[in-house]
Coordinates of C-alpha atoms in Angstrom, one line a residue:
Chain Z
M1 CA 121.3 47.9 88.2
E2 CA 124.7 49.5 89.1
I3 CA 126.3 51.7 86.6
M4 CA 129.7 53.3 87.3
F5 CA 130.6 56.6 85.7
Q6 CA 134.1 57.9 85.9
N7 CA 135.0 61.4 84.9
Q8 CA 137.7 60.2 82.4
E9 CA 135.1 58.0 80.6
K10 CA 132.7 60.8 80.0
T11 CA 133.5 61.4 76.4
T12 CA 133.3 57.7 75.4
L13 CA 129.9 57.1 77.0
T14 CA 127.1 56.2 74.7
A15 CA 123.7 57.7 74.7
S16 CA 122.2 54.5 75.9
K17 CA 124.4 54.5 79.0
Y18 CA 123.2 58.1 79.7
N19 CA 119.6 56.9 79.3
L20 CA 120.3 54.2 81.9
L21 CA 121.8 56.9 84.1
S22 CA 118.8 59.0 83.6
G23 CA 116.7 56.1 84.9
K24 CA 119.0 55.5 87.8
L25 CA 119.0 59.2 88.9
R26 CA 115.2 59.3 88.6
L27 CA 115.0 56.4 91.1
R28 CA 117.3 58.2 93.4
V29 CA 115.3 61.4 93.3
L30 CA 112.1 59.5 93.9
E31 CA 113.7 57.7 96.9
M32 CA 114.9 61.0 98.3
Y33 CA 111.5 62.6 98.1
N34 CA 109.8 59.5 99.4
K35 CA 112.1 59.3 102.5
A36 CA 111.6 63.1 103.0
N37 CA 107.8 62.8 102.4
A38 CA 108.2 66.0 100.4
G39 CA 107.3 67.6 97.0
H40 CA 108.9 69.3 94.0
I41 CA 109.1 65.9 92.3
G42 CA 107.7 66.9 88.9
C43 CA 110.1 69.8 88.5
S44 CA 113.1 67.7 89.6
L45 CA 112.3 65.0 87.0
S46 CA 111.8 67.5 84.2
C47 CA 115.3 68.9 84.5
L48 CA 117.4 65.7 85.3
D49 CA 118.4 65.1 81.7
L50 CA 119.5 68.7 81.3
M51 CA 121.7 68.3 84.3
I52 CA 123.2 65.0 83.0
A53 CA 124.3 66.9 79.9
A54 CA 125.4 70.1 81.4
L55 CA 126.6 69.2 84.9
I56 CA 127.7 65.6 84.7
H57 CA 129.0 65.6 81.1
H58 CA 130.2 69.1 80.4
R59 CA 131.0 71.0 83.5
K60 CA 134.8 71.0 84.2
E61 CA 136.4 71.2 87.6
N62 CA 136.7 75.0 87.9
E63 CA 133.5 75.7 86.2
V64 CA 130.2 76.6 87.9
F65 CA 126.8 75.1 87.4
L66 CA 124.0 76.9 89.0
L67 CA 120.6 75.3 89.5
S68 CA 118.7 78.6 89.6
K69 CA 115.4 76.7 89.9
G70 CA 116.5 75.7 93.4
H71 CA 113.3 73.9 94.2
A72 CA 114.6 71.0 92.1
A73 CA 117.4 70.5 94.6
A74 CA 117.0 66.7 94.8
A75 CA 117.9 66.4 91.1
L76 CA 121.0 68.5 91.7
Y77 CA 122.0 66.5 94.8
A78 CA 121.5 63.2 92.9
C79 CA 123.7 64.4 90.1
L80 CA 126.5 65.6 92.5
N81 CA 126.2 62.3 94.3
E82 CA 126.7 60.5 91.0
I83 CA 130.0 62.3 90.4
G84 CA 131.2 61.9 94.0
E85 CA 130.7 65.5 95.2
I86 CA 128.0 64.5 97.6
S87 CA 128.4 61.3 99.7
D88 CA 125.7 58.6 100.1
E89 CA 125.6 59.5 103.8
E90 CA 124.8 63.1 103.0
I91 CA 122.1 62.0 100.6
E92 CA 120.4 60.2 103.5
T93 CA 120.1 63.5 105.3
F94 CA 118.1 65.3 102.6
Y95 CA 115.5 67.5 104.1
K96 CA 116.4 66.5 107.7
N97 CA 117.2 68.9 110.5
G98 CA 120.7 70.3 110.2
T99 CA 121.3 68.8 106.8
V100 CA 123.7 70.2 104.2
L101 CA 121.1 69.3 101.6
P102 CA 118.0 71.3 102.4
A103 CA 114.9 71.7 100.2
H104 CA 116.6 74.6 98.4
P105 CA 120.4 74.6 97.9
A106 CA 122.3 76.4 100.7
P107 CA 125.6 78.1 99.9
N108 CA 129.1 76.8 100.8
K109 CA 128.0 73.5 102.3
I110 CA 128.9 71.5 99.2
K111 CA 131.8 72.3 96.9
G112 CA 129.7 72.3 93.8
I113 CA 127.1 74.7 95.3
P114 CA 128.7 78.1 96.0
F115 CA 125.4 80.1 96.0
A116 CA 121.9 79.9 97.5
T117 CA 119.2 79.4 94.9
G118 CA 115.5 78.9 95.0
S119 CA 114.7 82.5 95.7
L120 CA 114.0 82.6 91.9
G121 CA 115.8 84.9 89.6
H122 CA 119.3 84.8 91.3
G123 CA 121.1 82.1 89.1
L124 CA 121.2 84.0 85.9
P125 CA 122.5 87.3 87.3
I126 CA 125.1 85.5 89.4
G127 CA 126.1 83.3 86.5
T128 CA 126.4 86.5 84.4
G129 CA 128.8 87.9 87.0
I130 CA 130.9 84.7 87.0
C131 CA 131.1 84.9 83.2
Q132 CA 132.1 88.6 83.4
A133 CA 134.9 87.6 85.8
N134 CA 136.1 84.8 83.5
K135 CA 136.1 87.1 80.5
I136 CA 138.5 89.4 82.4
L137 CA 140.6 86.5 83.5
Q138 CA 140.5 85.1 79.9
N139 CA 140.4 81.5 81.3
N140 CA 138.0 80.0 78.8
E141 CA 135.7 78.7 81.5
F142 CA 131.9 78.3 80.8
T143 CA 129.1 78.9 83.3
Y144 CA 125.9 76.9 83.2
V145 CA 122.7 78.3 84.5
L146 CA 119.6 76.0 84.6
M147 CA 116.4 78.0 85.0
S148 CA 112.7 77.0 84.9
D149 CA 110.3 78.6 82.4
G150 CA 108.2 79.9 85.3
E151 CA 111.2 81.5 86.8
T152 CA 111.6 83.8 83.7
N153 CA 108.6 85.7 85.2
E154 CA 111.3 87.3 87.5
G155 CA 112.5 90.7 86.3
T156 CA 116.1 89.9 87.0
T157 CA 116.1 87.4 84.2
W158 CA 115.8 90.3 81.7
E159 CA 118.2 92.6 83.5
A160 CA 120.8 89.8 83.4
A161 CA 120.0 88.8 79.9
H162 CA 120.5 92.3 78.6
Y163 CA 123.8 92.6 80.5
A164 CA 125.1 89.3 79.1
V165 CA 124.4 90.4 75.6
S166 CA 125.8 93.9 76.0
K167 CA 129.0 92.5 77.5
K168 CA 129.3 89.8 74.9
L169 CA 129.4 87.0 77.5
D170 CA 129.6 84.0 75.1
N171 CA 130.9 81.9 77.9
L172 CA 127.4 81.9 79.4
I173 CA 125.2 78.8 78.7
V174 CA 121.6 79.1 79.9
I175 CA 119.3 76.2 79.9
I176 CA 115.6 76.8 80.3
D177 CA 113.6 73.8 81.5
R178 CA 110.4 74.5 79.5
N179 CA 108.0 72.0 81.0
G180 CA 105.2 74.5 80.5
L181 CA 103.8 74.3 84.0
Q182 CA 104.6 76.5 87.0
G183 CA 103.3 76.5 90.5
F184 CA 99.6 77.2 89.9
G185 CA 99.0 76.9 86.2
S186 CA 100.5 76.7 82.7
T187 CA 103.2 79.3 82.0
N188 CA 101.3 80.2 78.9
E189 CA 98.2 81.1 80.8
I190 CA 99.9 82.9 83.7
L191 CA 102.2 85.4 82.0
G192 CA 102.7 84.2 78.4
V193 CA 105.6 82.1 77.2
S194 CA 108.7 84.0 78.1
A195 CA 110.9 81.0 77.4
D196 CA 110.4 81.7 73.7
V197 CA 112.9 81.3 70.9
Q198 CA 112.2 84.6 69.2
K199 CA 112.2 86.5 72.4
W200 CA 115.6 85.3 73.3
Q201 CA 116.9 85.8 69.8
S202 CA 115.7 89.3 69.8
L203 CA 117.6 89.9 73.0
G204 CA 120.7 88.9 71.1
F205 CA 121.2 85.3 72.5
E206 CA 122.2 82.4 70.4
V207 CA 119.2 80.1 70.8
V208 CA 118.7 76.4 70.2
E209 CA 115.3 74.8 70.9
T210 CA 115.6 71.1 71.6
D211 CA 114.1 68.1 73.2
G212 CA 115.1 68.3 76.8
H213 CA 115.1 64.6 77.3
D214 CA 117.4 63.8 74.3
I215 CA 120.6 63.7 76.3
D216 CA 122.8 62.9 73.3
N217 CA 121.5 65.9 71.4
L218 CA 121.8 68.2 74.5
I219 CA 125.5 67.2 74.8
V220 CA 126.1 68.0 71.2
T221 CA 124.3 71.3 71.4
I222 CA 126.4 72.4 74.4
E223 CA 129.5 71.2 72.7
N224 CA 128.6 73.4 69.7
F225 CA 128.0 76.3 71.9
K226 CA 131.4 76.0 73.5
N227 CA 133.0 76.0 70.1
Q228 CA 131.4 79.3 69.1
N229 CA 133.4 82.3 70.4
N230 CA 131.0 84.6 68.6
G231 CA 130.3 87.1 71.4
L232 CA 126.8 85.8 71.9
P233 CA 125.5 84.3 75.1
K234 CA 123.8 81.0 74.6
V235 CA 120.5 79.6 75.6
I236 CA 118.9 76.2 75.2
I237 CA 115.1 76.3 75.3
A238 CA 114.6 72.7 76.3
N239 CA 111.2 71.2 75.9
T240 CA 110.6 68.9 78.8
V241 CA 107.9 67.0 80.5
K242 CA 107.1 67.8 84.1
G243 CA 107.3 64.5 86.0
K244 CA 109.2 62.8 83.2
G245 CA 109.6 59.1 83.7
V246 CA 106.6 58.6 86.0
S247 CA 103.5 58.2 83.8
Y248 CA 100.9 59.4 86.3
M249 CA 102.9 62.5 87.1
E250 CA 103.7 63.6 83.6
N251 CA 102.3 67.0 82.6
K252 CA 100.4 67.2 85.9
M253 CA 100.7 70.5 87.6
E254 CA 100.0 69.1 91.1
W255 CA 103.2 67.2 91.1
H256 CA 105.0 70.5 91.4
Y257 CA 104.3 70.3 95.1
L258 CA 102.7 67.0 96.1
P259 CA 104.6 64.4 98.1
M260 CA 104.0 60.7 97.2
K261 CA 101.9 58.3 99.2
P262 CA 103.6 54.9 99.8
E263 CA 101.6 53.1 97.0
Q264 CA 102.3 56.0 94.7
Y265 CA 106.0 55.7 95.3
Q266 CA 105.9 52.0 94.5
M267 CA 104.0 52.8 91.3
A268 CA 106.5 55.4 90.3
V269 CA 109.5 53.1 90.9
S270 CA 108.0 50.3 88.8
D271 CA 107.2 52.8 86.1
V272 CA 110.7 54.1 85.9
N273 CA 112.1 50.6 86.0
E274 CA 109.9 49.6 83.1
R275 CA 110.6 52.6 81.0
Y276 CA 114.3 53.0 81.5
F277 CA 115.7 49.5 82.2
I278 CA 113.8 47.0 80.1
Chain U
M1 CA 145.8 88.5 90.6
K2 CA 146.8 89.6 94.1
N3 CA 145.2 87.3 96.7
I4 CA 143.3 89.2 99.3
E5 CA 144.3 86.7 102.0
D6 CA 148.0 87.5 101.5
I7 CA 147.5 91.0 102.6
H8 CA 147.0 91.7 106.3
I9 CA 148.0 95.3 106.8
V10 CA 145.4 97.9 105.9
P11 CA 147.3 100.9 104.6
V12 CA 146.3 104.4 105.8
I13 CA 146.6 106.7 102.9
P14 CA 147.3 110.3 103.9
S15 CA 145.0 113.0 102.5
P16 CA 146.3 116.4 101.4
P17 CA 146.2 118.8 104.3
S18 CA 143.4 120.8 102.7
S19 CA 141.0 118.1 103.6
E20 CA 141.6 118.8 107.3
F21 CA 139.5 121.9 107.0
G22 CA 136.1 122.9 105.6
A23 CA 133.6 120.5 104.2
E24 CA 133.5 117.7 101.7
Q25 CA 131.3 115.0 100.4
T26 CA 131.5 111.6 102.0
K27 CA 130.9 110.1 98.6
K28 CA 134.1 111.8 97.4
G29 CA 135.9 110.0 100.2
F30 CA 134.5 106.8 98.6
A31 CA 135.7 107.9 95.2
D32 CA 139.2 108.8 96.5
G33 CA 139.4 105.6 98.5
L34 CA 138.5 103.6 95.3
I35 CA 141.3 105.3 93.4
E36 CA 143.8 104.3 96.1
L37 CA 142.4 100.8 96.0
G38 CA 142.8 100.8 92.2
K39 CA 146.6 101.1 92.8
L40 CA 146.8 98.8 95.8
L41 CA 144.6 95.9 94.7
P42 CA 144.3 94.9 91.0
N43 CA 141.3 92.7 91.8
V44 CA 139.1 95.7 93.0
V45 CA 136.4 96.4 90.4
V46 CA 133.4 98.7 90.4
I47 CA 129.9 97.7 89.3
D48 CA 127.7 100.7 88.6
T49 CA 124.1 101.2 87.7
D50 CA 124.4 104.0 85.3
V51 CA 124.9 106.6 88.1
A52 CA 128.7 106.8 88.0
K53 CA 128.8 110.5 87.9
A54 CA 126.3 110.9 90.8
T55 CA 128.0 108.2 93.0
R56 CA 131.5 109.5 91.8
S57 CA 132.6 106.1 90.8
A58 CA 133.3 107.8 87.5
D59 CA 136.4 109.2 89.2
F60 CA 137.7 105.6 89.3
Q61 CA 136.4 104.8 85.9
K62 CA 138.4 107.6 84.3
I63 CA 141.6 105.9 85.6
Y64 CA 140.6 102.3 85.3
P65 CA 137.9 102.1 82.6
E66 CA 138.5 98.4 82.1
R67 CA 137.7 97.7 85.8
H68 CA 134.4 99.6 85.8
F69 CA 131.2 97.8 84.7
N70 CA 127.8 99.4 84.1
T71 CA 124.8 97.2 84.4
G72 CA 122.4 99.8 83.3
V73 CA 119.6 100.9 85.6
A74 CA 119.3 97.4 87.1
E75 CA 120.3 97.4 90.8
Q76 CA 119.2 93.8 91.5
N77 CA 121.3 92.5 88.7
M78 CA 124.2 94.6 89.8
L79 CA 124.3 93.0 93.3
S80 CA 124.1 89.4 91.9
V81 CA 126.7 90.1 89.2
A82 CA 129.0 91.4 91.9
A83 CA 128.4 88.2 93.9
G84 CA 129.3 86.1 90.8
M85 CA 132.5 88.1 90.2
S86 CA 133.6 87.8 93.8
I87 CA 133.9 84.0 93.7
E88 CA 136.4 84.3 90.9
G89 CA 138.7 86.4 93.2
F90 CA 137.5 89.9 92.4
I91 CA 136.6 92.4 95.1
P92 CA 133.6 94.2 93.5
F93 CA 132.3 97.5 94.8
A94 CA 128.6 97.4 93.8
T95 CA 127.5 101.0 93.9
S96 CA 124.3 102.9 93.5
F97 CA 122.0 105.2 95.5
G98 CA 121.3 103.6 98.9
M99 CA 117.6 103.7 98.2
F100 CA 117.9 101.4 95.2
I101 CA 120.2 99.0 96.9
A102 CA 118.7 98.4 100.3
T103 CA 115.0 98.2 99.3
R104 CA 114.8 97.3 95.7
G105 CA 117.9 95.0 95.9
G106 CA 117.0 93.6 99.3
D107 CA 116.6 90.0 98.2
Q108 CA 119.8 90.1 96.1
L109 CA 121.8 91.7 99.0
R110 CA 120.5 89.0 101.3
N111 CA 120.5 85.8 99.2
S112 CA 123.2 86.5 96.6
I113 CA 125.6 88.3 98.9
C114 CA 125.1 87.9 102.6
Y115 CA 124.0 84.3 102.7
P116 CA 127.0 82.9 100.8
K117 CA 129.3 85.5 102.4
A118 CA 130.3 86.8 99.0
N119 CA 133.2 89.2 99.2
V120 CA 131.2 92.1 97.9
K121 CA 131.4 95.7 99.1
V122 CA 128.1 97.5 98.7
A123 CA 128.7 101.2 98.3
A124 CA 125.5 103.1 98.9
T125 CA 125.5 106.8 98.2
H126 CA 122.9 109.5 98.6
C127 CA 121.8 108.0 101.9
G128 CA 119.7 109.6 104.6
I129 CA 118.1 112.8 103.5
S130 CA 121.3 114.0 101.9
T131 CA 119.9 113.7 98.4
G132 CA 117.6 116.6 99.4
G133 CA 115.9 118.0 96.4
D134 CA 115.3 114.6 94.8
G135 CA 112.6 114.1 97.5
A136 CA 111.5 111.2 99.6
S137 CA 111.5 108.6 96.8
H138 CA 115.3 108.9 96.5
Q139 CA 116.1 109.5 100.2
I140 CA 116.6 106.4 102.4
N141 CA 116.2 106.5 106.1
E142 CA 115.6 102.7 106.5
D143 CA 118.8 101.2 105.0
I144 CA 120.7 100.8 108.3
A145 CA 117.7 99.0 109.8
I146 CA 117.5 96.6 106.8
C147 CA 121.2 96.0 106.5
R148 CA 121.8 95.5 110.3
S149 CA 119.3 92.7 110.2
F150 CA 121.0 90.6 107.5
P151 CA 123.4 88.0 108.9
N152 CA 127.1 88.2 107.8
L153 CA 126.7 91.9 106.8
T154 CA 129.0 94.5 108.2
V155 CA 127.5 98.0 108.2
I156 CA 129.7 101.1 108.1
V157 CA 128.6 104.7 108.2
P158 CA 131.6 107.1 107.9
G159 CA 131.4 110.5 109.5
D160 CA 133.3 112.7 107.0
Y161 CA 135.3 112.7 103.8
E162 CA 138.5 111.3 105.3
E163 CA 136.8 108.6 107.4
A164 CA 134.8 107.6 104.3
K165 CA 138.1 107.3 102.4
Q166 CA 139.8 105.2 105.0
A167 CA 136.7 103.0 105.6
T168 CA 136.5 102.3 101.9
I169 CA 140.1 101.1 101.9
A170 CA 139.6 99.1 105.1
A171 CA 136.4 97.4 103.6
A172 CA 138.4 96.1 100.7
Y173 CA 140.9 94.5 103.0
F174 CA 138.2 92.9 105.1
K175 CA 136.9 89.5 103.9
G176 CA 133.2 89.3 103.6
P177 CA 130.1 91.4 102.7
V178 CA 130.2 95.1 103.8
Y179 CA 127.6 97.8 103.4
L180 CA 129.1 101.3 103.2
R181 CA 126.8 104.3 103.6
Y182 CA 127.7 107.6 102.1
G183 CA 125.9 110.9 101.7
R184 CA 125.6 113.2 98.7
D185 CA 126.1 116.6 100.3
T186 CA 129.2 118.2 101.8
Y187 CA 129.7 117.8 105.5
P188 CA 132.2 119.2 108.0
I189 CA 135.7 117.7 108.1
V190 CA 136.2 116.3 111.6
P191 CA 139.9 115.8 112.3
E192 CA 139.1 113.8 115.5
I193 CA 137.9 110.9 113.5
H194 CA 140.9 110.6 111.2
G195 CA 143.7 108.1 111.2
K196 CA 143.5 104.4 111.1
F197 CA 140.0 103.0 110.4
E198 CA 139.3 99.8 112.3
I199 CA 136.1 98.0 111.5
G200 CA 134.0 97.5 114.6
K201 CA 135.9 100.1 116.7
S202 CA 134.3 103.3 118.0
R203 CA 136.0 106.6 118.6
T204 CA 135.5 108.5 121.9
I205 CA 135.9 112.1 120.9
R206 CA 134.9 113.9 124.1
E207 CA 135.1 112.5 127.6
G208 CA 132.2 113.1 129.8
T209 CA 130.4 111.9 133.0
D210 CA 126.8 113.1 132.9
C211 CA 125.6 111.6 129.6
T212 CA 126.9 110.1 126.4
I213 CA 126.0 111.2 122.9
F214 CA 126.4 108.4 120.4
T215 CA 126.7 109.4 116.8
T216 CA 127.1 107.6 113.5
G217 CA 127.8 109.1 110.0
I218 CA 127.7 112.8 109.4
M219 CA 126.0 113.4 112.8
V220 CA 129.4 113.3 114.4
S221 CA 130.1 117.0 113.9
E222 CA 126.7 117.9 115.5
G223 CA 127.4 115.6 118.4
I224 CA 130.8 117.3 119.1
K225 CA 129.2 120.7 118.8
A226 CA 126.4 119.7 121.2
S227 CA 128.9 118.5 123.8
D228 CA 130.9 121.7 123.6
M229 CA 127.7 123.7 124.0
L230 CA 126.6 121.6 127.0
K231 CA 130.0 122.1 128.6
E232 CA 129.2 125.8 128.8
K233 CA 126.0 124.9 130.6
G234 CA 127.9 122.8 133.1
I235 CA 127.0 119.4 131.6
S236 CA 129.7 116.9 130.9
A237 CA 128.6 115.0 127.7
R238 CA 130.8 112.2 126.4
V239 CA 130.8 111.8 122.6
V240 CA 131.3 108.4 121.1
H241 CA 131.3 108.1 117.3
L242 CA 130.4 104.7 115.9
P243 CA 131.3 104.5 112.2
T244 CA 130.6 100.8 112.4
V245 CA 127.0 100.2 113.3
K246 CA 127.4 96.4 112.9
P247 CA 129.2 94.8 114.6
L248 CA 128.7 97.4 117.3
D249 CA 131.5 98.3 119.7
N250 CA 129.5 96.8 122.6
E251 CA 132.3 97.2 125.2
V252 CA 132.4 101.0 124.8
V253 CA 128.6 101.2 124.7
I254 CA 128.2 99.2 127.9
K255 CA 131.0 101.3 129.6
A256 CA 129.1 104.5 128.7
A257 CA 125.9 103.1 130.2
Q258 CA 127.7 102.2 133.4
E259 CA 129.6 105.5 133.7
T260 CA 127.1 108.1 132.5
K261 CA 123.5 108.7 133.6
F262 CA 121.7 108.5 130.2
L263 CA 122.4 108.0 126.6
V264 CA 121.4 110.0 123.5
T265 CA 121.8 108.5 120.0
V266 CA 121.9 110.7 116.9
E267 CA 121.6 109.4 113.3
E268 CA 120.6 110.7 109.9
H269 CA 118.2 107.7 109.7
S270 CA 114.9 106.5 111.1
I271 CA 114.8 106.0 114.8
I272 CA 113.5 102.6 114.0
G273 CA 116.1 99.9 113.6
G274 CA 119.1 102.2 113.4
L275 CA 122.0 103.1 115.7
G276 CA 119.6 104.1 118.5
E277 CA 117.9 100.7 118.7
A278 CA 121.2 98.9 118.3
I279 CA 122.5 100.7 121.4
A280 CA 119.2 100.3 123.3
G281 CA 119.3 96.6 122.6
V282 CA 122.8 96.2 124.0
T283 CA 122.3 98.3 127.0
A284 CA 118.9 96.7 127.8
E285 CA 120.6 93.4 128.1
H286 CA 123.8 94.4 129.8
H287 CA 123.2 97.6 131.8
P288 CA 119.7 99.0 131.4
T289 CA 119.9 102.8 130.9
R290 CA 117.6 105.4 129.5
V291 CA 118.3 105.8 125.7
Y292 CA 116.9 108.8 123.9
R293 CA 116.9 108.4 120.1
I294 CA 117.3 111.4 117.8
G295 CA 116.7 110.7 114.1
I296 CA 114.0 110.7 111.5
N297 CA 110.8 110.0 113.5
D298 CA 109.1 107.4 111.3
V299 CA 108.2 109.7 108.5
F300 CA 109.1 110.0 104.8
G301 CA 111.4 112.8 104.0
Q302 CA 110.6 115.6 101.5
S303 CA 112.2 117.7 98.9
G304 CA 114.4 120.4 100.2
Q305 CA 118.0 121.6 100.5
S306 CA 119.7 118.8 102.5
Q307 CA 121.2 121.2 105.0
E308 CA 117.7 122.7 105.6
L309 CA 116.2 119.3 106.0
L310 CA 118.7 118.6 108.8
D311 CA 117.2 121.6 110.5
L312 CA 113.7 120.6 109.7
Y313 CA 114.0 117.1 111.1
G314 CA 115.8 118.2 114.2
L315 CA 119.2 116.7 113.5
R316 CA 121.4 119.6 114.7
A317 CA 123.5 120.2 117.8
I318 CA 120.9 122.5 119.2
N319 CA 118.3 119.6 119.1
I320 CA 120.8 117.4 121.0
V321 CA 121.4 120.1 123.5
E322 CA 117.7 120.6 124.0
K323 CA 117.1 116.9 124.5
V324 CA 119.9 116.6 127.0
L325 CA 118.6 119.6 129.0
E326 CA 115.1 118.3 128.9
V327 CA 116.1 114.9 130.2
T328 CA 118.4 116.3 132.8
K329 CA 115.5 118.4 134.1
L330 CA 112.8 115.8 133.8
Q331 CA 114.8 113.0 135.5
G332 CA 116.4 115.3 138.0
Y333 CA 119.9 114.3 137.1

């Protein structure tokens, strides 16, 4: 099924079309990981819908979107491919020697990827710096930072969060992909839930907790954020499902790292087709 | 916003004549350079970690409060914030004690700044043992080693107040990440290293044919003094000051290896990974020559007056002289 999305049509698209796009991008991500025989599938699938809302729908030309959880690079590449910033030929080189699309995003190879991420805890501080610059320039640009819930273990999260609040950076939109699982356990068991509404509210953020797979709602939430010049940085705590769209991967920690066997890939594809296109 | 790419000529700002004499802090050179930059480039900003008085970036803050940002005691965040600001066209000087930048902020310096070639100037003060009484936890004798090894990073270690000022200005006009290393204490003014600062260029201060003394940072005055003392003993010691440790002025280093019998390197830094090993690396490949490293001998520093610590760790002209005499005798030069 071929769906064309043009920038100018963005605002008129219906939720159902975005759901179809969600299915389409899932298939692309699975295909990329299958060809690369690589892992980080579960964490790419958990944040795809967040990226459709923030990167594909909302981000404007001069604005920056940072995938701080760089290990979900395939999801980022699939989205940038969808909006024409990465070519189909480049997608074919994912994970290969000399590629501009490595397992974790490399800086300055692709227009939409100015910084290296994947060493966790870099996206929020960098995004905060971009917001600080845009405040000085008074250009009304927003910066989007997508983090994982496990990533909030990193101390720089809290350094940057305090800075953003103290400098009133209301042009910062953080999205935390709260799938509840990190590398080797549940976030709750490992260090407690730091992607917590009250915690972020107490810091001074404007917080919305929402279903991270309800694209329509995510789009509206971000739109509301952009209309509130209230001096508060914004965060969406997005409840997501690790491995979303592939039943046997969902909420399974091992799909953080595992690559698929050929028969598992076929199962995953049929599952996505069944759930998103019928 | 003035675009940095439109500006090609690095201005040399004259200092008042009084700075030609006596001693002054290299970090004051940083502060005075910043103030000049405040006038020259409206996109120069300072990111501070709540140590503005100590680093003297407060001097800039007084004049340009709206261009000075305090991240609180959060050095890692400071470095990444600076990286973020740089892609919007600003030239951030991210500044703190060297100890808290090069070690604590290592990942941020590497991945947020060096890897994407962010146009950030990292201004590290209180480097070497210059922070004296604060003790080893605040001294840093490893930063040149760490910073030299990061791709895309230029490493500058000015020798006195005036050179620090000109280097600060030159760094802002250079596109790409720069690590600038300043000290806390006052050090002799060395007129021989004044004038136009060119990144990557060394300064040959004394000609000589027997050996070459290479210095970086505040060791330049000790190197000159040592050469003059050696002259009285009939030894002709060349003095080459290398304020840019990376990229190294290879041509001048190789020439010295070819023209003089042995080389002595002097730095207020560990002998591991610093200027000495940089020079040993170049000469080993191009013209193998004996290289004798004078620096901190793989130990932590300690609390003490910074000038006394220079004596204690053997970073004085007399130590250089003794090394040269010892080698001359031992090798039969």
